[in-house]
Coordinates of N, CA, C and O in Angstrom, one line a residue:
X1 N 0.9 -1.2 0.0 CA 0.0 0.0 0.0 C 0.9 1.2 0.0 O 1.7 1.3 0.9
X2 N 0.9 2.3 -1.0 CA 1.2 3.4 -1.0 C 0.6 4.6 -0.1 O -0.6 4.8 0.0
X3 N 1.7 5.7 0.9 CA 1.3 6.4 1.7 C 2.0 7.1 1.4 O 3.2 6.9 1.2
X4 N 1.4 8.4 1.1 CA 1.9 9.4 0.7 C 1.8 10.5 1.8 O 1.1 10.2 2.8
X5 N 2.6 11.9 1.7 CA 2.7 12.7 3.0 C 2.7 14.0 1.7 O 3.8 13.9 1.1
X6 N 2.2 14.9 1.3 CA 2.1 16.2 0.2 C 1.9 17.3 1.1 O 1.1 17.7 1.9
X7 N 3.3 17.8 0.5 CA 3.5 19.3 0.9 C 3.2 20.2 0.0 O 3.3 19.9 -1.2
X8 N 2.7 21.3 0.4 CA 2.4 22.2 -0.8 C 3.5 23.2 -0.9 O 3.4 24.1 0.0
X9 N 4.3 23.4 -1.6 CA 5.8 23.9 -1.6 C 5.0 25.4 -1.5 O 5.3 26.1 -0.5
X10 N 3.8 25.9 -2.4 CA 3.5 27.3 -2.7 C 3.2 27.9 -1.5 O 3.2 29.1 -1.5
X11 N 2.9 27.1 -0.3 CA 2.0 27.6 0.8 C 2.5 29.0 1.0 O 3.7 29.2 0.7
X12 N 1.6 30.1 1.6 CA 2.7 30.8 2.5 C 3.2 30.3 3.9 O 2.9 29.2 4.4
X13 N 4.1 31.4 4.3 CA 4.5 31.2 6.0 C 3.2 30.8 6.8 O 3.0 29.7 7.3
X14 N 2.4 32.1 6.8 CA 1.1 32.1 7.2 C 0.1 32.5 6.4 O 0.3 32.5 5.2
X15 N -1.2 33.0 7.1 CA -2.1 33.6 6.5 C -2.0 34.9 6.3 O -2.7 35.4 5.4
X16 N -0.9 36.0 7.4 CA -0.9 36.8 7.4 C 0.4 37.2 6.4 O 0.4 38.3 5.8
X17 N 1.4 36.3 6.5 CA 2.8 36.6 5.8 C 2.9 35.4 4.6 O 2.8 34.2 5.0
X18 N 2.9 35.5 3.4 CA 3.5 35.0 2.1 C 4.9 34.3 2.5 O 5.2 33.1 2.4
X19 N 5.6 35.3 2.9 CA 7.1 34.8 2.8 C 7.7 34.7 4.0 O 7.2 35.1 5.1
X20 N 8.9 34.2 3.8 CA 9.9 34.3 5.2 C 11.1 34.3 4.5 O 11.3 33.6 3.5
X21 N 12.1 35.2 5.0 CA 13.4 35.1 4.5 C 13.2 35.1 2.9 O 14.2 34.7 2.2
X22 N 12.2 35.4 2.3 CA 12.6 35.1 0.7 C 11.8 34.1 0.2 O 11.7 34.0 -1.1
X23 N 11.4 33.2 1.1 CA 10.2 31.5 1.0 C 9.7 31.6 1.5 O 9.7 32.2 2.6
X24 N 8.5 30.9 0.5 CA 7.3 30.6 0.8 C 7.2 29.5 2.2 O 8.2 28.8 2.3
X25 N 6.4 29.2 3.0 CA 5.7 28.0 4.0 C 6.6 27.1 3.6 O 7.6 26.7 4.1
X26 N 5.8 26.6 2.5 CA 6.0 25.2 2.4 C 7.7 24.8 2.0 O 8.3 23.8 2.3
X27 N 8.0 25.9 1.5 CA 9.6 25.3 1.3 C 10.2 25.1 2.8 O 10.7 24.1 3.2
X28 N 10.2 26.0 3.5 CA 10.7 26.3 5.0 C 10.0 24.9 5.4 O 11.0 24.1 5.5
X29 N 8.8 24.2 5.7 CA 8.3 23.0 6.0 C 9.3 22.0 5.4 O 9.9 21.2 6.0
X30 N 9.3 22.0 4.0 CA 10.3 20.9 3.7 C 12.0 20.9 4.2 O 12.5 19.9 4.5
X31 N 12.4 22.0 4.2 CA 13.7 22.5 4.7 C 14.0 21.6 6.1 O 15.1 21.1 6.5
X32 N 12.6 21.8 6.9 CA 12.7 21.2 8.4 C 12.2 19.8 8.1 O 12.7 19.1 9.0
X33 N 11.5 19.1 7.3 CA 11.4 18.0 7.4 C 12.1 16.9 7.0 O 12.2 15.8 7.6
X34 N 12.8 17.5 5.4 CA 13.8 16.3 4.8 C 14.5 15.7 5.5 O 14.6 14.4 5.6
X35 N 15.3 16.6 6.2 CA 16.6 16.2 7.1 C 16.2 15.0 7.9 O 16.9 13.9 7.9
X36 N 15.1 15.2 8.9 CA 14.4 14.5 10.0 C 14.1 13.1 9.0 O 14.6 12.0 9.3
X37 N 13.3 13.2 7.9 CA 12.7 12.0 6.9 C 13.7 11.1 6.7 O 13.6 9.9 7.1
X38 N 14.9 11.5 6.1 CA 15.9 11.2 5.4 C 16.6 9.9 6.7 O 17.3 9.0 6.3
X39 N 16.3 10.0 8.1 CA 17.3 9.4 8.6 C 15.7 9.1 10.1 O 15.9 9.1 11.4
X40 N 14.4 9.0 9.5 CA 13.6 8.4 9.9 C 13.1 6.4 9.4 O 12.9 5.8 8.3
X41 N 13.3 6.0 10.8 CA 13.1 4.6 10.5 C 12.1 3.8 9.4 O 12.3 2.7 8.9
X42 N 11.0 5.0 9.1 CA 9.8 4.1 8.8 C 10.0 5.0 7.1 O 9.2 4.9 6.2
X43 N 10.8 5.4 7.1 CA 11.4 6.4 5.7 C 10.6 5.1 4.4 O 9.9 5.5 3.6
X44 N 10.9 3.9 4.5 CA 10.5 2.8 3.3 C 8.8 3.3 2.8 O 8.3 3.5 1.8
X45 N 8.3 3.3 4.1 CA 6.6 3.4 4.3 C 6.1 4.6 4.0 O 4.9 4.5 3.6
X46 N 6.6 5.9 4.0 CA 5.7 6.9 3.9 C 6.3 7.9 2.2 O 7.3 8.6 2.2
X47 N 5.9 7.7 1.7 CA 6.6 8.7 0.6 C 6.4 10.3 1.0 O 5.6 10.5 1.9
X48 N 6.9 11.3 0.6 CA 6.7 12.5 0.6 C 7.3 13.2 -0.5 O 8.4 13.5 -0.8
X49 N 5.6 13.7 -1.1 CA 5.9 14.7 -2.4 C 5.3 16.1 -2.4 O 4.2 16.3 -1.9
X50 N 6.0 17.1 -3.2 CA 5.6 18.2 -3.3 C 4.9 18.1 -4.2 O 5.1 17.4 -5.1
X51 N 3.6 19.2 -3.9 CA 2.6 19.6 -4.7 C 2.6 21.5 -4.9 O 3.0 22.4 -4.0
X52 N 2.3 21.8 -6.0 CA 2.2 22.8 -6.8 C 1.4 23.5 -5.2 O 1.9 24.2 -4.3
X53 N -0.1 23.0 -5.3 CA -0.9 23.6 -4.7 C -2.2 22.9 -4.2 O -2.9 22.2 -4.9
X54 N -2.4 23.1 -3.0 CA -3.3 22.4 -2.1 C -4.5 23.0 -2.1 O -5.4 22.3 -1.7
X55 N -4.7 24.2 -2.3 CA -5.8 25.0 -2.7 C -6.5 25.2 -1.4 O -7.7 25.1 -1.4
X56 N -5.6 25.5 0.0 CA -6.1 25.8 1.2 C -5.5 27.1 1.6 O -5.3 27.5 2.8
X57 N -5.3 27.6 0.4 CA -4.6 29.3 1.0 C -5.2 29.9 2.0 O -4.6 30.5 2.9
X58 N -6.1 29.9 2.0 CA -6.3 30.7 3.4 C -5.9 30.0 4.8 O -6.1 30.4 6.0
X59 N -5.2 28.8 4.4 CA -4.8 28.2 5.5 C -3.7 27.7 5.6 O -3.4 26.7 6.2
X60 N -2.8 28.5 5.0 CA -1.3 28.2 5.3 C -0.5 27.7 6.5 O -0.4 28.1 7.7
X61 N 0.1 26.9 6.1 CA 0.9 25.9 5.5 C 0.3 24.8 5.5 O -0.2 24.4 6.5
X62 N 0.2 24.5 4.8 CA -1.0 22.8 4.4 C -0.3 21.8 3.8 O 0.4 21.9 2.8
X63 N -0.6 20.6 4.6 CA -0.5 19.5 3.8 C -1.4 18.4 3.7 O -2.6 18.6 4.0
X64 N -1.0 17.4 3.2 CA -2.3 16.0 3.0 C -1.7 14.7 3.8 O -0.5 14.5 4.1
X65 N -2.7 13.8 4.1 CA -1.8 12.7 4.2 C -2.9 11.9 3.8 O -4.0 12.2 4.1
X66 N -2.6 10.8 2.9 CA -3.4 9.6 2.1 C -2.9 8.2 1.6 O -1.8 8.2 1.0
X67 N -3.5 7.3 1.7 CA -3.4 6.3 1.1 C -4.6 5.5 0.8 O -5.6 5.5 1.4
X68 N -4.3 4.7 -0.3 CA -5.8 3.4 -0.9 C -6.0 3.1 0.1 O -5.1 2.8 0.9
X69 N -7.4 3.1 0.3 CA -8.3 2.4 1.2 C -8.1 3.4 2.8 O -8.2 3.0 4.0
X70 N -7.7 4.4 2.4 CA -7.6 5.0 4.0 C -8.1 6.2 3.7 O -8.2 6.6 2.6
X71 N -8.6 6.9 5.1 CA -9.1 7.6 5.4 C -8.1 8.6 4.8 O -7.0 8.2 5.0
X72 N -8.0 10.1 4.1 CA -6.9 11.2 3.3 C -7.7 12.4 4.9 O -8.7 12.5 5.5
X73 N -6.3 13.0 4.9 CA -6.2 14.5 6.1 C -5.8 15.6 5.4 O -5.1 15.4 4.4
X74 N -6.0 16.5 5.8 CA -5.9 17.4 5.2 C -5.5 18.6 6.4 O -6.4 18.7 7.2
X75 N -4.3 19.3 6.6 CA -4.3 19.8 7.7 C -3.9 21.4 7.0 O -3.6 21.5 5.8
X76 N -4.1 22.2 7.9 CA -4.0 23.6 7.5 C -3.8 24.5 8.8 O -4.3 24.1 9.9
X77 N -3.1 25.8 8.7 CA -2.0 26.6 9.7 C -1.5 26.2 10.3 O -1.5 26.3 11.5
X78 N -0.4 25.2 9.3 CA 0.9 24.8 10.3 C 1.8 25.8 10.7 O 1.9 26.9 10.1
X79 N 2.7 25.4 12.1 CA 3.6 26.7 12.1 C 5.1 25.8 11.2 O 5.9 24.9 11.6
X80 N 5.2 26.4 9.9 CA 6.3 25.3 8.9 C 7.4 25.0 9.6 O 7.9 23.9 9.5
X81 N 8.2 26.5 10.7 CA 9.3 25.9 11.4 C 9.3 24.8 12.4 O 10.4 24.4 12.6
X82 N 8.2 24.1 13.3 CA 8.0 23.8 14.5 C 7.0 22.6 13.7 O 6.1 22.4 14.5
X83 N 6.8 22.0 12.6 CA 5.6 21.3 12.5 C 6.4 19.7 12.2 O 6.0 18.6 12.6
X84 N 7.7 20.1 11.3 CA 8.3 18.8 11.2 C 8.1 17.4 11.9 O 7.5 16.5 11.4
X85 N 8.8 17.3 13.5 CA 8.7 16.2 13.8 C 6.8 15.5 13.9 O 6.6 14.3 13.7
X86 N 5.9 16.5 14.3 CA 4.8 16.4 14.5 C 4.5 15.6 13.2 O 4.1 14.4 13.3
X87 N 4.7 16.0 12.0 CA 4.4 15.2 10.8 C 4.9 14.1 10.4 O 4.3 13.5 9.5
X88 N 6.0 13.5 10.9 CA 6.4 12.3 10.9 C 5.7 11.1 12.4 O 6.0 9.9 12.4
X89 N 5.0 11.6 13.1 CA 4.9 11.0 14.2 C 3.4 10.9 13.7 O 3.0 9.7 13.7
X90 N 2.6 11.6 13.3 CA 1.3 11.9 12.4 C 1.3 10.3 11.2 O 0.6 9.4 10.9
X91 N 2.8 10.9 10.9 CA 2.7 9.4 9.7 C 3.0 8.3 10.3 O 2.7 7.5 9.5
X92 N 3.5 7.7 11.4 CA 3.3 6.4 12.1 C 2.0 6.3 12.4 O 1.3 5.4 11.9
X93 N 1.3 7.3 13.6 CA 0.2 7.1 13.2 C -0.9 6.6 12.5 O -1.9 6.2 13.1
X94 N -0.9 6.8 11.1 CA -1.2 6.7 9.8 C -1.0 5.2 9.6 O -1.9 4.4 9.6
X95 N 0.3 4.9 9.4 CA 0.5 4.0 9.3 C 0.3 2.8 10.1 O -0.2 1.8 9.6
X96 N 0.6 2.7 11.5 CA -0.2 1.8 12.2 C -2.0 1.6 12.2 O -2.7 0.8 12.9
X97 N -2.2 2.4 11.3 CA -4.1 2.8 11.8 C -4.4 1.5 10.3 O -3.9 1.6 9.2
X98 N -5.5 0.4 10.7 CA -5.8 0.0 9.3 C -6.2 1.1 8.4 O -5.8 1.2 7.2
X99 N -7.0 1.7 8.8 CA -8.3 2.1 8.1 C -7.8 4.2 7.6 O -8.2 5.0 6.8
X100 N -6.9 4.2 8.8 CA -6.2 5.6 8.7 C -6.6 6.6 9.5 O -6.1 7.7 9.5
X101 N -7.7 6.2 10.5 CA -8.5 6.8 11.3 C -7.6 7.3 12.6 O -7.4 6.3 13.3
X102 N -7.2 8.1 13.0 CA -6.4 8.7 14.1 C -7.2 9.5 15.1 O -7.6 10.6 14.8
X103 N -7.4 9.0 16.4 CA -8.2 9.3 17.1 C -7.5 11.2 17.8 O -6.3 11.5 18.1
X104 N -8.5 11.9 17.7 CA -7.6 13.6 17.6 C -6.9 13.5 18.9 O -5.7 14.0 18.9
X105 N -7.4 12.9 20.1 CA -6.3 13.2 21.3 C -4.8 12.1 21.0 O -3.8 12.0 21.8
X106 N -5.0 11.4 20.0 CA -3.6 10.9 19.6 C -2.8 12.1 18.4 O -1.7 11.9 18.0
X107 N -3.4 13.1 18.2 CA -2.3 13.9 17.2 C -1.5 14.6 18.1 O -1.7 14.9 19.3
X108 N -1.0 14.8 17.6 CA 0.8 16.1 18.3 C 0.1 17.3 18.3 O -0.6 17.8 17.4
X109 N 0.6 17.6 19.6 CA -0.5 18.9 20.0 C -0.4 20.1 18.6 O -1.3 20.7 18.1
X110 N 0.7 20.1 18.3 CA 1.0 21.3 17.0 C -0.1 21.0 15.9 O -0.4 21.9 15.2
X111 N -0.7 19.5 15.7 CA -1.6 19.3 14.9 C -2.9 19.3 15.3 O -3.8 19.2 14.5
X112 N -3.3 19.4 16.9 CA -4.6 18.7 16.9 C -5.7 19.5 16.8 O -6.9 19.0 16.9
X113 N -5.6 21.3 16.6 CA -6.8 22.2 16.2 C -6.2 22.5 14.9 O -6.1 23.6 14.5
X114 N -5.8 21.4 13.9 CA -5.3 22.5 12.8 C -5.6 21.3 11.5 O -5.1 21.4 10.4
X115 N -6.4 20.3 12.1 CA -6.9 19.8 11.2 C -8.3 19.7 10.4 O -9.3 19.0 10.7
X116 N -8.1 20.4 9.4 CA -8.5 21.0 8.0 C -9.5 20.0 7.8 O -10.3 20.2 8.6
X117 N -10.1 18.6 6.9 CA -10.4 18.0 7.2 C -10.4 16.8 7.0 O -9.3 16.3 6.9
X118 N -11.5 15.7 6.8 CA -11.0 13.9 6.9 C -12.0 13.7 5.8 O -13.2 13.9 5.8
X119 N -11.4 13.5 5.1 CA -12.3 12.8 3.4 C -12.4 11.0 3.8 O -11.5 10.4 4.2
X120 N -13.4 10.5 3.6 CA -13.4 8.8 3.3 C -12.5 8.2 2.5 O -11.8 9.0 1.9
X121 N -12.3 7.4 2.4 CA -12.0 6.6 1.7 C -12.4 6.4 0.8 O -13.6 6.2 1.0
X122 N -11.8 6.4 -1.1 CA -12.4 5.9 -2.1 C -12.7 4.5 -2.0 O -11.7 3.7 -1.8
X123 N -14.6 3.8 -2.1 CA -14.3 2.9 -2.2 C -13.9 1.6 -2.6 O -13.1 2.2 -3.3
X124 N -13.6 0.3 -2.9 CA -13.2 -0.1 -3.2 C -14.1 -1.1 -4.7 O -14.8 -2.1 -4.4
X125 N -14.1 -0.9 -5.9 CA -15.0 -1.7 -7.1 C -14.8 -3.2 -7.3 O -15.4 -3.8 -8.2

């Protein structure tokens, strides 16, 4: 089963600020997360790709998390410097869950008012 983790590179910082230093959110998000990913155990299990755009601007920094047959998240106003580890502990979660369902007093506090929302699962023909 494919599990994917989509950053949206365009995000801004915030809602209020476009940029930081010259970047956008989502680069600053990936900046902080690669490093951590790259030398995270479950690195085989979760892929992570950039997307153009998540179409949650008013909710910057946004990402997704999905897989076949799982429940897809959608989270919005991350803080991009301080969200990294939270999003890899988000994807164990994920990944231990059959179904992808994450009960909210199990998310990392940096995620648990900032999730955007929970689509079903496409189902299966």
């Amino acid at each position: 089963m494919t599990h994917i983790l989509f950053v949206c590179e365009a995000c801004g910082f915030s809602a209020e600020q476009e940029l930081y230093e010259g970047q956008p959110g989502g680069t600053h998000l990936l900046h902080q997360l690669m490093p951590l990913y790259e030398n995270w155990a479950r690195k085989s299990e979760l892929e992570i790709q950039t997307v153009g755009c998540l179409c949650a601007c008013d909710r910057p920094c946004a990402i997704a998390l999905g897989a076949t047959s799982k429940i897809t998240y959608l989270f919005g106003d991350l803080p991009p410097l301080e969200s990294a580890e939270a999003l890899l502990k988000l994807g164990e979660l994920y990944l231990d869950s059959e179904d992808g369902y994450i009960l909210p007093a199990k998310l990392p506090m940096v995620l648990r008012n900032r999730r955007y929302a929970r689509i079903p699962p496409v189902p299966s023909v």
